[in-house]
Amino acid sequence: MTYKTHWSYEGKTGPAYWDCLSEEYALCGSGKQQTPIDITNSIKADLPPLIFNYQPIPLIIENNGHSIQITADKAGTLKIGENAYQLLQFHFHSPSEEAINGKRTDMVIHLVHQNIQGELAVVAVLLKAGDLPNSCIETLGDLMPQTQGDAQHHDVQIDINELLPNQKDYYSFAGSLTTPPCSEGVKWVVLKQTVSISPTQLAQYQALYTENVRPLQALNDRKVLSSN
């Protein structure tokens, strides 16, 4: 996504001012279904299983000035019930934008999908620094562009399945993009099981981006559903 109006995570172009920077960003201030949220209460519901159908793809990686983003529009789909969503891209935030019981994890991956109606579904994979490195992030870490610029194409394959936890239990709620224009109508899926990365992998990303997170937003009258 290219932004007409500059925004950032700090100062006079930071989250507190996003809605003032452009009319297109008005929802960042007035929206009632904004993301990220702190998940403190959820309602157990009979939610459909998540069916990930990803295949390996050549790496297209970009430093867009806000995060490290990987183009993944050839990687496959996610099915939620009868609804199929094509994976478009994924990117990182550190720490995680979403919180569970007031706690954020070290990092998060946001896997952004879209169905044929144009509706977005974002899957959040929470990352924690621990003993085990992640093999896909190992590949990305060595090739992360150090400065903002155009997407770089590499003759190396990545398998996005390696980014997913074994357990696919999840929380789901109606939300928004977490960056301007903060568009609503986004289906959010937050996987409960965290994925381990190594302290070195965390440091590699944080050398480029840390605190690239939006503050937590009011839940208002939304319900958070839990798959178990």
PDB file of C-alpha atoms in Angstrom:
ATOM      1  CA  MET A   1       0.000   0.000   0.000  1.00  0.00           C
ATOM      2  CA  THR A   2       1.277   3.471  -0.862  1.00  0.00           C
ATOM      3  CA  TYR A   3       0.214   6.294   1.415  1.00  0.00           C
ATOM      4  CA  LYS A   4      -0.563   9.763   0.066  1.00  0.00           C
ATOM      5  CA  THR A   5      -0.118  11.346   3.486  1.00  0.00           C
ATOM      6  CA  HIS A   6       2.904  10.590   5.659  1.00  0.00           C
ATOM      7  CA  TRP A   7       2.253   8.981   9.033  1.00  0.00           C
ATOM      8  CA  SER A   8       4.460   7.381  11.661  1.00  0.00           C
ATOM      9  CA  TYR A   9       4.437   5.844  15.117  1.00  0.00           C
ATOM     10  CA  GLU A  10       5.725   8.877  17.008  1.00  0.00           C
ATOM     11  CA  GLY A  11       5.464  12.638  17.364  1.00  0.00           C
ATOM     12  CA  LYS A  12       3.142  14.853  15.360  1.00  0.00           C
ATOM     13  CA  THR A  13       2.509  12.163  12.737  1.00  0.00           C
ATOM     14  CA  GLY A  14       1.997   9.425  15.355  1.00  0.00           C
ATOM     15  CA  PRO A  15      -1.183   7.483  16.238  1.00  0.00           C
ATOM     16  CA  ALA A  16      -2.708  10.266  18.372  1.00  0.00           C
ATOM     17  CA  TYR A  17      -2.756  12.499  15.275  1.00  0.00           C
ATOM     18  CA  TRP A  18      -3.528  10.047  12.476  1.00  0.00           C
ATOM     19  CA  ASP A  19      -7.132  11.191  12.130  1.00  0.00           C
ATOM     20  CA  CYS A  20      -5.971  14.814  11.747  1.00  0.00           C
ATOM     21  CA  LEU A  21      -3.375  14.141   9.032  1.00  0.00           C
ATOM     22  CA  SER A  22      -5.853  13.454   6.233  1.00  0.00           C
ATOM     23  CA  GLU A  23      -9.618  13.241   5.705  1.00  0.00           C
ATOM     24  CA  GLU A  24      -8.993   9.701   4.469  1.00  0.00           C
ATOM     25  CA  TYR A  25      -7.678   8.806   7.944  1.00  0.00           C
ATOM     26  CA  ALA A  26     -10.749  10.119   9.821  1.00  0.00           C
ATOM     27  CA  LEU A  27     -11.800   6.637  10.990  1.00  0.00           C
ATOM     28  CA  CYS A  28      -8.580   6.373  13.000  1.00  0.00           C
ATOM     29  CA  GLY A  29     -10.255   8.791  15.417  1.00  0.00           C
ATOM     30  CA  SER A  30     -13.997   8.261  14.965  1.00  0.00           C
ATOM     31  CA  GLY A  31     -14.186   4.505  14.323  1.00  0.00           C
ATOM     32  CA  LYS A  32     -15.987   2.270  16.832  1.00  0.00           C
ATOM     33  CA  GLN A  33     -14.444  -1.062  15.698  1.00  0.00           C
ATOM     34  CA  GLN A  34     -10.763  -0.230  15.772  1.00  0.00           C
ATOM     35  CA  THR A  35      -7.807  -2.591  16.203  1.00  0.00           C
ATOM     36  CA  PRO A  36      -5.655  -3.562  18.123  1.00  0.00           C
ATOM     37  CA  ILE A  37      -7.521  -4.519  21.282  1.00  0.00           C
ATOM     38  CA  ASP A  38      -6.708  -6.087  24.618  1.00  0.00           C
ATOM     39  CA  ILE A  39      -8.429  -9.481  24.751  1.00  0.00           C
ATOM     40  CA  THR A  40      -9.568  -9.881  28.362  1.00  0.00           C
ATOM     41  CA  ASN A  41     -12.952 -11.558  27.991  1.00  0.00           C
ATOM     42  CA  SER A  42     -14.123 -13.892  25.271  1.00  0.00           C
ATOM     43  CA  ILE A  43     -17.211 -15.957  24.577  1.00  0.00           C
ATOM     44  CA  LYS A  44     -16.750 -19.619  23.745  1.00  0.00           C
ATOM     45  CA  ALA A  45     -18.375 -20.268  20.377  1.00  0.00           C
ATOM     46  CA  ASP A  46     -18.642 -23.014  17.793  1.00  0.00           C
ATOM     47  CA  LEU A  47     -16.240 -21.363  15.362  1.00  0.00           C
ATOM     48  CA  PRO A  48     -15.188 -23.088  12.127  1.00  0.00           C
ATOM     49  CA  PRO A  49     -11.667 -24.513  11.962  1.00  0.00           C
ATOM     50  CA  LEU A  50      -8.998 -22.530  10.115  1.00  0.00           C
ATOM     51  CA  ILE A  51      -7.836 -24.369   6.996  1.00  0.00           C
ATOM     52  CA  PHE A  52      -4.498 -22.973   5.824  1.00  0.00           C
ATOM     53  CA  ASN A  53      -3.547 -23.997   2.296  1.00  0.00           C
ATOM     54  CA  TYR A  54      -0.187 -22.326   1.745  1.00  0.00           C
ATOM     55  CA  GLN A  55       2.583 -23.416  -0.598  1.00  0.00           C
ATOM     56  CA  PRO A  56       6.220 -22.262  -0.829  1.00  0.00           C
ATOM     57  CA  ILE A  57       6.851 -19.079  -2.819  1.00  0.00           C
ATOM     58  CA  PRO A  58       9.872 -17.057  -3.976  1.00  0.00           C
ATOM     59  CA  LEU A  59      10.732 -14.309  -1.506  1.00  0.00           C
ATOM     60  CA  ILE A  60       9.637 -10.732  -2.289  1.00  0.00           C
ATOM     61  CA  ILE A  61      10.574  -8.569   0.697  1.00  0.00           C
ATOM     62  CA  GLU A  62      10.272  -4.840   1.331  1.00  0.00           C
ATOM     63  CA  ASN A  63      11.180  -2.295   3.977  1.00  0.00           C
ATOM     64  CA  ASN A  64       8.225   0.096   3.560  1.00  0.00           C
ATOM     65  CA  GLY A  65       9.230   2.580   6.236  1.00  0.00           C
ATOM     66  CA  HIS A  66       6.731   1.189   8.743  1.00  0.00           C
ATOM     67  CA  SER A  67       7.594  -2.520   8.842  1.00  0.00           C
ATOM     68  CA  ILE A  68       9.190  -5.376   6.939  1.00  0.00           C
ATOM     69  CA  GLN A  69       6.580  -6.710   4.508  1.00  0.00           C
ATOM     70  CA  ILE A  70       6.571  -9.842   2.351  1.00  0.00           C
ATOM     71  CA  THR A  71       4.421 -10.091  -0.784  1.00  0.00           C
ATOM     72  CA  ALA A  72       2.653 -13.448  -0.692  1.00  0.00           C
ATOM     73  CA  ASP A  73      -0.157 -13.280  -3.241  1.00  0.00           C
ATOM     74  CA  LYS A  74       0.939 -16.582  -4.817  1.00  0.00           C
ATOM     75  CA  ALA A  75       1.162 -18.458  -1.517  1.00  0.00           C
ATOM     76  CA  GLY A  76      -2.410 -19.764  -1.322  1.00  0.00           C
ATOM     77  CA  THR A  77      -5.511 -19.444   0.786  1.00  0.00           C
ATOM     78  CA  LEU A  78      -7.137 -19.597   4.180  1.00  0.00           C
ATOM     79  CA  LYS A  79     -10.598 -21.114   4.516  1.00  0.00           C
ATOM     80  CA  ILE A  80     -12.813 -20.123   7.446  1.00  0.00           C
ATOM     81  CA  GLY A  81     -15.977 -22.155   7.112  1.00  0.00           C
ATOM     82  CA  GLU A  82     -17.292 -21.630   3.598  1.00  0.00           C
ATOM     83  CA  ASN A  83     -15.298 -18.449   3.112  1.00  0.00           C
ATOM     84  CA  ALA A  84     -12.000 -18.588   1.212  1.00  0.00           C
ATOM     85  CA  TYR A  85      -9.452 -15.795   1.533  1.00  0.00           C
ATOM     86  CA  GLN A  86      -6.364 -15.312  -0.636  1.00  0.00           C
ATOM     87  CA  LEU A  87      -3.182 -14.423   1.241  1.00  0.00           C
ATOM     88  CA  LEU A  88      -1.878 -11.053   0.000  1.00  0.00           C
ATOM     89  CA  GLN A  89       1.058 -10.189   2.258  1.00  0.00           C
ATOM     90  CA  PHE A  90       2.396 -10.451   5.766  1.00  0.00           C
ATOM     91  CA  HIS A  91       4.368  -8.061   7.947  1.00  0.00           C
ATOM     92  CA  PHE A  92       5.687  -7.672  11.484  1.00  0.00           C
ATOM     93  CA  HIS A  93       5.189  -5.465  14.542  1.00  0.00           C
ATOM     94  CA  SER A  94       7.321  -5.388  17.678  1.00  0.00           C
ATOM     95  CA  PRO A  95       6.038  -5.794  20.308  1.00  0.00           C
ATOM     96  CA  SER A  96       2.732  -7.398  19.276  1.00  0.00           C
ATOM     97  CA  GLU A  97      -0.027  -4.876  18.659  1.00  0.00           C
ATOM     98  CA  GLU A  98      -2.756  -6.996  20.219  1.00  0.00           C
ATOM     99  CA  ALA A  99      -2.612  -7.851  23.922  1.00  0.00           C
ATOM    100  CA  ILE A 100      -4.059 -10.762  25.866  1.00  0.00           C
ATOM    101  CA  ASN A 101      -4.964  -9.914  29.453  1.00  0.00           C
ATOM    102  CA  GLY A 102      -2.909  -6.738  29.184  1.00  0.00           C
ATOM    103  CA  LYS A 103       0.245  -8.452  27.932  1.00  0.00           C
ATOM    104  CA  ARG A 104       1.862  -8.033  24.541  1.00  0.00           C
ATOM    105  CA  THR A 105       4.312 -10.612  23.157  1.00  0.00           C
ATOM    106  CA  ASP A 106       7.743  -9.786  21.688  1.00  0.00           C
ATOM    107  CA  MET A 107       6.524  -9.632  18.091  1.00  0.00           C
ATOM    108  CA  VAL A 108       3.565 -10.474  15.892  1.00  0.00           C
ATOM    109  CA  ILE A 109       3.067 -11.482  12.274  1.00  0.00           C
ATOM    110  CA  HIS A 110      -0.049 -10.135  10.552  1.00  0.00           C
ATOM    111  CA  LEU A 111      -1.076 -12.354   7.631  1.00  0.00           C
ATOM    112  CA  VAL A 112      -3.402 -10.244   5.462  1.00  0.00           C
ATOM    113  CA  HIS A 113      -5.998 -12.074   3.328  1.00  0.00           C
ATOM    114  CA  GLN A 114      -8.832 -10.987   1.037  1.00  0.00           C
ATOM    115  CA  ASN A 115     -11.878 -12.835  -0.330  1.00  0.00           C
ATOM    116  CA  ILE A 116     -13.494 -12.342  -3.735  1.00  0.00           C
ATOM    117  CA  GLN A 117     -15.923  -9.819  -2.210  1.00  0.00           C
ATOM    118  CA  GLY A 118     -12.922  -7.698  -1.253  1.00  0.00           C
ATOM    119  CA  GLU A 119     -13.331  -8.328   2.478  1.00  0.00           C
ATOM    120  CA  LEU A 120     -10.146  -8.606   4.540  1.00  0.00           C
ATOM    121  CA  ALA A 121      -9.229 -11.225   7.128  1.00  0.00           C
ATOM    122  CA  VAL A 122      -6.050 -10.774   9.164  1.00  0.00           C
ATOM    123  CA  VAL A 123      -4.464 -13.638  11.104  1.00  0.00           C
ATOM    124  CA  ALA A 124      -2.200 -12.600  13.983  1.00  0.00           C
ATOM    125  CA  VAL A 125       0.595 -15.024  14.918  1.00  0.00           C
ATOM    126  CA  LEU A 126       2.133 -14.065  18.265  1.00  0.00           C
ATOM    127  CA  LEU A 127       5.907 -14.557  18.531  1.00  0.00           C
ATOM    128  CA  LYS A 128       7.923 -15.025  21.710  1.00  0.00           C
ATOM    129  CA  ALA A 129      11.692 -15.036  22.038  1.00  0.00           C
ATOM    130  CA  GLY A 130      12.762 -18.402  23.419  1.00  0.00           C
ATOM    131  CA  ASP A 131      15.169 -21.238  22.798  1.00  0.00           C
ATOM    132  CA  LEU A 132      14.003 -22.205  19.330  1.00  0.00           C
ATOM    133  CA  PRO A 133      14.673 -20.134  16.215  1.00  0.00           C
ATOM    134  CA  ASN A 134      12.076 -20.129  13.433  1.00  0.00           C
ATOM    135  CA  SER A 135      13.372 -21.463  10.109  1.00  0.00           C
ATOM    136  CA  CYS A 136      11.294 -19.152   7.891  1.00  0.00           C
ATOM    137  CA  ILE A 137      12.217 -16.065   9.915  1.00  0.00           C
ATOM    138  CA  GLU A 138      15.860 -17.186   9.726  1.00  0.00           C
ATOM    139  CA  THR A 139      15.668 -16.845   5.934  1.00  0.00           C
ATOM    140  CA  LEU A 140      13.915 -13.474   6.180  1.00  0.00           C
ATOM    141  CA  GLY A 141      16.323 -12.128   8.791  1.00  0.00           C
ATOM    142  CA  ASP A 142      19.358 -12.519   6.545  1.00  0.00           C
ATOM    143  CA  LEU A 143      17.617 -10.704   3.680  1.00  0.00           C
ATOM    144  CA  MET A 144      15.721  -7.905   5.454  1.00  0.00           C
ATOM    145  CA  PRO A 145      16.378  -4.599   3.659  1.00  0.00           C
ATOM    146  CA  GLN A 146      18.055  -2.238   6.099  1.00  0.00           C
ATOM    147  CA  THR A 147      16.586   0.911   4.557  1.00  0.00           C
ATOM    148  CA  GLN A 148      13.226   1.883   3.083  1.00  0.00           C
ATOM    149  CA  GLY A 149      12.872   1.133  -0.610  1.00  0.00           C
ATOM    150  CA  ASP A 150      11.224  -0.927  -3.325  1.00  0.00           C
ATOM    151  CA  ALA A 151      10.473  -4.611  -2.903  1.00  0.00           C
ATOM    152  CA  GLN A 152      13.448  -6.914  -3.457  1.00  0.00           C
ATOM    153  CA  HIS A 153      13.073 -10.213  -5.315  1.00  0.00           C
ATOM    154  CA  HIS A 154      15.254 -13.099  -4.123  1.00  0.00           C
ATOM    155  CA  ASP A 155      15.964 -16.488  -5.642  1.00  0.00           C
ATOM    156  CA  VAL A 156      15.060 -18.278  -2.427  1.00  0.00           C
ATOM    157  CA  GLN A 157      11.848 -20.034  -1.389  1.00  0.00           C
ATOM    158  CA  ILE A 158       9.961 -19.434   1.830  1.00  0.00           C
ATOM    159  CA  ASP A 159       7.289 -21.682   3.353  1.00  0.00           C
ATOM    160  CA  ILE A 160       4.757 -19.629   5.303  1.00  0.00           C
ATOM    161  CA  ASN A 161       3.450 -22.812   6.968  1.00  0.00           C
ATOM    162  CA  GLU A 162       6.614 -22.650   9.101  1.00  0.00           C
ATOM    163  CA  LEU A 163       5.297 -19.452  10.686  1.00  0.00           C
ATOM    164  CA  LEU A 164       2.133 -21.101  12.021  1.00  0.00           C
ATOM    165  CA  PRO A 165       1.778 -22.759  15.445  1.00  0.00           C
ATOM    166  CA  ASN A 166       0.734 -26.409  15.689  1.00  0.00           C
ATOM    167  CA  GLN A 167      -2.497 -25.557  17.500  1.00  0.00           C
ATOM    168  CA  LYS A 168      -4.960 -23.432  15.556  1.00  0.00           C
ATOM    169  CA  ASP A 169      -7.297 -22.374  18.387  1.00  0.00           C
ATOM    170  CA  TYR A 170      -8.160 -18.719  18.001  1.00  0.00           C
ATOM    171  CA  TYR A 171      -9.991 -15.595  19.057  1.00  0.00           C
ATOM    172  CA  SER A 172     -12.079 -13.735  16.486  1.00  0.00           C
ATOM    173  CA  PHE A 173     -13.600 -10.255  16.414  1.00  0.00           C
ATOM    174  CA  ALA A 174     -14.618  -7.468  14.034  1.00  0.00           C
ATOM    175  CA  GLY A 175     -11.917  -4.846  13.686  1.00  0.00           C
ATOM    176  CA  SER A 176      -9.954  -2.522  11.437  1.00  0.00           C
ATOM    177  CA  LEU A 177      -6.608  -2.012   9.808  1.00  0.00           C
ATOM    178  CA  THR A 178      -4.091  -1.039  12.493  1.00  0.00           C
ATOM    179  CA  THR A 179      -2.504   1.587  10.214  1.00  0.00           C
ATOM    180  CA  PRO A 180      -4.059   4.502   8.327  1.00  0.00           C
ATOM    181  CA  PRO A 181      -6.666   4.684   6.885  1.00  0.00           C
ATOM    182  CA  CYS A 182      -7.850   2.405   9.757  1.00  0.00           C
ATOM    183  CA  SER A 183     -10.615   0.951   7.532  1.00  0.00           C
ATOM    184  CA  GLU A 184     -13.169  -1.139   9.420  1.00  0.00           C
ATOM    185  CA  GLY A 185     -14.953  -4.337   8.385  1.00  0.00           C
ATOM    186  CA  VAL A 186     -11.812  -6.446   8.867  1.00  0.00           C
ATOM    187  CA  LYS A 187     -12.217  -9.981  10.269  1.00  0.00           C
ATOM    188  CA  TRP A 188      -9.537 -10.534  12.910  1.00  0.00           C
ATOM    189  CA  VAL A 189      -8.220 -13.962  13.916  1.00  0.00           C
ATOM    190  CA  VAL A 190      -5.687 -14.090  16.770  1.00  0.00           C
ATOM    191  CA  LEU A 191      -4.063 -17.503  17.174  1.00  0.00           C
ATOM    192  CA  LYS A 192      -3.746 -18.502  20.829  1.00  0.00           C
ATOM    193  CA  GLN A 193      -0.574 -20.568  20.639  1.00  0.00           C
ATOM    194  CA  THR A 194       2.620 -18.550  20.313  1.00  0.00           C
ATOM    195  CA  VAL A 195       5.490 -19.352  17.948  1.00  0.00           C
ATOM    196  CA  SER A 196       9.080 -19.342  19.188  1.00  0.00           C
ATOM    197  CA  ILE A 197      11.807 -17.194  17.683  1.00  0.00           C
ATOM    198  CA  SER A 198      15.366 -16.829  18.900  1.00  0.00           C
ATOM    199  CA  PRO A 199      16.618 -13.728  20.750  1.00  0.00           C
ATOM    200  CA  THR A 200      18.900 -13.114  17.745  1.00  0.00           C
ATOM    201  CA  GLN A 201      15.940 -13.146  15.364  1.00  0.00           C
ATOM    202  CA  LEU A 202      14.080 -10.697  17.585  1.00  0.00           C
ATOM    203  CA  ALA A 203      17.123  -8.412  17.759  1.00  0.00           C
ATOM    204  CA  GLN A 204      17.521  -8.475  13.955  1.00  0.00           C
ATOM    205  CA  TYR A 205      14.027  -7.083  13.507  1.00  0.00           C
ATOM    206  CA  GLN A 206      14.225  -4.653  16.419  1.00  0.00           C
ATOM    207  CA  ALA A 207      17.410  -3.182  14.961  1.00  0.00           C
ATOM    208  CA  LEU A 208      15.108  -1.874  12.214  1.00  0.00           C
ATOM    209  CA  TYR A 209      11.722  -1.503  13.926  1.00  0.00           C
ATOM    210  CA  THR A 210      10.639  -1.416  17.522  1.00  0.00           C
ATOM    211  CA  GLU A 211       7.502   0.142  18.959  1.00  0.00           C
ATOM    212  CA  ASN A 212       5.927   0.088  15.496  1.00  0.00           C
ATOM    213  CA  VAL A 213       2.596  -0.526  17.213  1.00  0.00           C
ATOM    214  CA  ARG A 214      -0.674   1.330  17.481  1.00  0.00           C
ATOM    215  CA  PRO A 215      -2.011   1.885  21.020  1.00  0.00           C
ATOM    216  CA  LEU A 216      -4.802  -0.416  22.194  1.00  0.00           C
ATOM    217  CA  GLN A 217      -8.274   0.681  21.087  1.00  0.00           C
ATOM    218  CA  ALA A 218     -11.623   0.611  22.897  1.00  0.00           C
ATOM    219  CA  LEU A 219     -13.623  -2.597  22.478  1.00  0.00           C
ATOM    220  CA  ASN A 220     -16.912  -0.618  22.599  1.00  0.00           C
ATOM    221  CA  ASP A 221     -19.813  -3.042  22.168  1.00  0.00           C
ATOM    222  CA  ARG A 222     -17.917  -5.737  20.285  1.00  0.00           C
ATOM    223  CA  LYS A 223     -17.779  -9.354  21.369  1.00  0.00           C
ATOM    224  CA  VAL A 224     -14.611 -11.459  21.168  1.00  0.00           C
ATOM    225  CA  LEU A 225     -15.356 -15.087  20.277  1.00  0.00           C
ATOM    226  CA  SER A 226     -13.120 -18.007  21.270  1.00  0.00           C
ATOM    227  CA  SER A 227     -12.867 -21.282  19.343  1.00  0.00           C
ATOM    228  CA  ASN A 228     -12.515 -23.396  22.502  1.00  0.00           C
TER     229      ASN A 228
END
